Amino acid sequence: MEGGQYNPRTVEEVFGDFKGRRNGLIKALTTEVEEFYQQCDPEKENLCLYGLPSEQWEVNLPAEEVPPELPEPALGINFARDGMQEKDWLSLVAVHSDAWLLAVAFYFGSRFGFDKADRKRLFNMINELPTVFEVVTGAAKKQQKEKSSVSNHSSNKSKLNTKPQGLESQEKYSKSQPKDEEEGFEEEEEDEHGETLCGACGENYASDEFWICCDICEKWFHGKCVRITPARAEHIKQYKCPSCTNKRARP
């Protein structure tokens, strides 16, 4: 259950609430998946995965009051943990999480009297983001690659020159260039990689942020999402994202 009450009242506020909860859920199912897995003990009672507006997550018992203050997530996710492969279980939790996020967003819309235009605008804003399921399963990355293969004439050869690498600091492609060259470079970079998605939060690539690529799964991450700074990246010979680091054989 969530601590404290927060009731967004405008389309922008509801969308901000949606994004915060979504980012928290994505953390639980990707970069912090080891901790999430351990908390979903099948020996415990019915547990739910909650995404919080603060971009955090928690595994907890469902609300006691009936009806609850907000729509509730899928109940008993812990019971299925050991009965299926981990990736299938995480995908199932992700699908239910997407359904819950929409339920909460449109609960607020109904409660605060959004009209047809507001509901349509809210849905369009939400629809611009990859679903939790797409991020967790890698479908969002696959879709982005398919689009890039059609629109990006530079192919993979330009990747080393236009995207930040795990062994390079952000200064290489931003601060070290003359102003005119830097502006032209950033425009080209945004055009070619604007649809690249962070493997942790699912947000789009931006040239003014530090990114790092996992050498195992080849997913890109915001440095801030995986707690890697440009200075630290310079000393990493082979970077493994949290998911690849935590992978181990499970029954």
Tab-separated table of C-alpha atoms in Angstrom, residues 99-247:
chain	number	residue	atom	x	y	z
A	99	ALA	CA	-3.007	-2.517	-16.981
A	100	TRP	CA	-2.764	-1.132	-13.447
A	101	LEU	CA	-1.010	2.063	-14.584
A	102	LEU	CA	-3.797	2.814	-17.060
A	103	ALA	CA	-6.435	2.038	-14.443
A	104	VAL	CA	-4.902	4.496	-11.976
A	105	ALA	CA	-4.459	7.234	-14.594
A	106	PHE	CA	-8.034	7.036	-15.821
A	107	TYR	CA	-9.345	6.686	-12.276
A	108	PHE	CA	-7.907	10.148	-11.648
A	109	GLY	CA	-9.368	11.320	-14.958
A	110	SER	CA	-12.838	10.194	-13.968
A	111	ARG	CA	-12.586	11.427	-10.407
A	112	PHE	CA	-11.608	14.925	-11.447
A	113	GLY	CA	-13.986	15.217	-14.376
A	114	PHE	CA	-11.744	15.014	-17.429
A	115	ASP	CA	-13.791	15.550	-20.573
A	116	LYS	CA	-13.363	13.727	-23.890
A	117	ALA	CA	-10.585	16.052	-25.066
A	118	ASP	CA	-8.670	15.695	-21.773
A	119	ARG	CA	-8.961	11.907	-21.801
A	120	LYS	CA	-7.756	11.755	-25.391
A	121	ARG	CA	-4.813	14.046	-24.626
A	122	LEU	CA	-3.888	11.978	-21.576
A	123	PHE	CA	-4.005	8.728	-23.541
A	124	ASN	CA	-1.916	10.208	-26.368
A	125	MET	CA	0.730	11.363	-23.877
A	126	ILE	CA	0.798	7.911	-22.275
A	127	ASN	CA	0.875	6.185	-25.661
A	128	GLU	CA	4.076	8.005	-26.612
A	129	LEU	CA	5.940	5.986	-23.962
A	130	PRO	CA	6.858	2.316	-24.380
A	131	THR	CA	4.850	0.040	-22.106
A	132	VAL	CA	6.483	-1.610	-19.113
A	133	PHE	CA	6.112	-4.923	-20.955
A	134	GLU	CA	7.920	-3.539	-24.019
A	135	VAL	CA	10.813	-2.293	-21.894
A	136	VAL	CA	11.119	-5.483	-19.836
A	137	THR	CA	10.985	-7.853	-22.819
A	138	GLY	CA	13.183	-5.722	-25.056
A	139	ALA	CA	10.353	-5.172	-27.555
A	140	ALA	CA	10.775	-1.400	-27.296
A	141	LYS	CA	14.429	-1.705	-28.287
A	142	LYS	CA	13.528	-4.016	-31.159
A	143	GLN	CA	10.930	-1.570	-32.476
A	144	GLN	CA	13.438	1.247	-32.252
A	145	LYS	CA	16.018	-0.792	-34.162
A	146	GLU	CA	13.525	-1.566	-36.910
A	147	LYS	CA	12.745	2.132	-37.312
A	148	SER	CA	16.422	3.018	-37.282
A	149	SER	CA	17.254	0.446	-39.959
A	150	VAL	CA	14.903	2.243	-42.320
A	151	SER	CA	15.707	5.835	-41.427
A	152	ASN	CA	19.366	5.718	-40.388
A	153	HIS	CA	21.514	5.606	-43.545
A	154	SER	CA	24.714	5.724	-41.504
A	155	SER	CA	24.219	2.190	-40.102
A	156	ASN	CA	26.298	0.891	-37.202
A	157	LYS	CA	29.551	2.463	-38.415
A	158	SER	CA	28.449	5.887	-37.218
A	159	LYS	CA	27.529	4.544	-33.787
A	160	LEU	CA	31.023	4.863	-32.370
A	161	ASN	CA	31.237	8.460	-33.497
A	162	THR	CA	27.775	9.644	-32.515
A	163	LYS	CA	26.809	7.874	-29.285
A	164	PRO	CA	28.531	7.919	-25.906
A	165	GLN	CA	30.407	4.702	-25.137
A	166	GLY	CA	30.861	2.988	-21.805
A	167	LEU	CA	34.606	3.667	-21.874
A	168	GLU	CA	34.275	7.328	-22.842
A	169	SER	CA	33.240	10.318	-20.790
A	170	GLN	CA	30.549	12.717	-21.852
A	171	GLU	CA	33.157	15.404	-22.551
A	172	LYS	CA	34.249	13.553	-25.708
A	173	TYR	CA	31.095	14.452	-27.578
A	174	SER	CA	30.026	17.633	-25.813
A	175	LYS	CA	32.487	19.873	-24.001
A	176	SER	CA	35.613	19.159	-26.047
A	177	GLN	CA	34.265	20.481	-29.364
A	178	PRO	CA	34.175	24.049	-30.678
A	179	LYS	CA	30.744	25.626	-30.328
A	180	ASP	CA	29.771	25.542	-34.015
A	181	GLU	CA	30.915	21.955	-34.487
A	182	GLU	CA	29.223	20.914	-31.266
A	183	GLU	CA	25.858	22.317	-32.324
A	184	GLY	CA	25.984	20.558	-35.680
A	185	PHE	CA	27.099	17.354	-34.032
A	186	GLU	CA	24.262	17.431	-31.493
A	187	GLU	CA	21.654	18.023	-34.200
A	188	GLU	CA	22.946	15.029	-36.180
A	189	GLU	CA	23.065	12.926	-33.029
A	190	GLU	CA	19.509	13.772	-32.034
A	191	ASP	CA	18.254	12.963	-35.544
A	192	GLU	CA	19.934	9.570	-35.662
A	193	HIS	CA	19.464	8.406	-32.086
A	194	GLY	CA	16.495	10.331	-30.757
A	195	GLU	CA	14.447	7.141	-30.508
A	196	THR	CA	17.044	5.096	-28.606
A	197	LEU	CA	15.505	4.029	-25.291
A	198	CYS	CA	17.077	3.619	-21.875
A	199	GLY	CA	16.966	-0.026	-20.784
A	200	ALA	CA	16.074	1.057	-17.252
A	201	CYS	CA	13.520	3.855	-17.468
A	202	GLY	CA	12.469	3.549	-21.139
A	203	GLU	CA	12.994	7.261	-21.849
A	204	ASN	CA	14.440	8.502	-25.162
A	205	TYR	CA	18.107	9.231	-25.818
A	206	ALA	CA	19.219	12.847	-25.344
A	207	SER	CA	22.614	14.236	-26.304
A	208	ASP	CA	22.910	16.324	-23.134
A	209	GLU	CA	22.827	13.270	-20.878
A	210	PHE	CA	25.513	10.668	-20.184
A	211	TRP	CA	24.708	7.175	-21.475
A	212	ILE	CA	26.489	3.855	-21.139
A	213	CYS	CA	26.106	0.609	-23.101
A	214	CYS	CA	26.130	-2.860	-21.538
A	215	ASP	CA	28.785	-4.995	-23.231
A	216	ILE	CA	26.726	-8.141	-22.596
A	217	CYS	CA	23.138	-7.368	-23.673
A	218	GLU	CA	24.081	-4.199	-25.653
A	219	LYS	CA	21.285	-2.165	-24.080
A	220	TRP	CA	21.853	1.552	-23.461
A	221	PHE	CA	21.228	3.175	-20.084
A	222	HIS	CA	21.185	6.659	-18.612
A	223	GLY	CA	24.234	6.884	-16.388
A	224	LYS	CA	22.003	8.205	-13.610
A	225	CYS	CA	19.669	5.181	-13.910
A	226	VAL	CA	22.482	2.699	-13.283
A	227	ARG	CA	24.529	5.007	-11.027
A	228	ILE	CA	27.498	5.327	-13.362
A	229	THR	CA	29.219	8.695	-13.819
A	230	PRO	CA	31.384	9.680	-16.826
A	231	ALA	CA	34.457	9.664	-14.574
A	232	ARG	CA	33.721	6.178	-13.329
A	233	ALA	CA	32.998	4.907	-16.840
A	234	GLU	CA	36.508	5.815	-17.941
A	235	HIS	CA	37.888	3.125	-15.625
A	236	ILE	CA	35.474	0.361	-16.634
A	237	LYS	CA	36.943	-2.087	-19.155
A	238	GLN	CA	33.742	-4.072	-19.651
A	239	TYR	CA	30.441	-2.708	-18.383
A	240	LYS	CA	27.671	-5.092	-17.255
A	241	CYS	CA	24.244	-3.650	-16.504
A	242	PRO	CA	22.521	-4.657	-13.221
A	243	SER	CA	20.334	-7.251	-14.978
A	244	CYS	CA	23.317	-9.008	-16.581
A	245	THR	CA	25.334	-8.778	-13.364
A	246	ASN	CA	22.546	-10.349	-11.333
A	247	LYS	CA	21.727	-13.133	-13.782
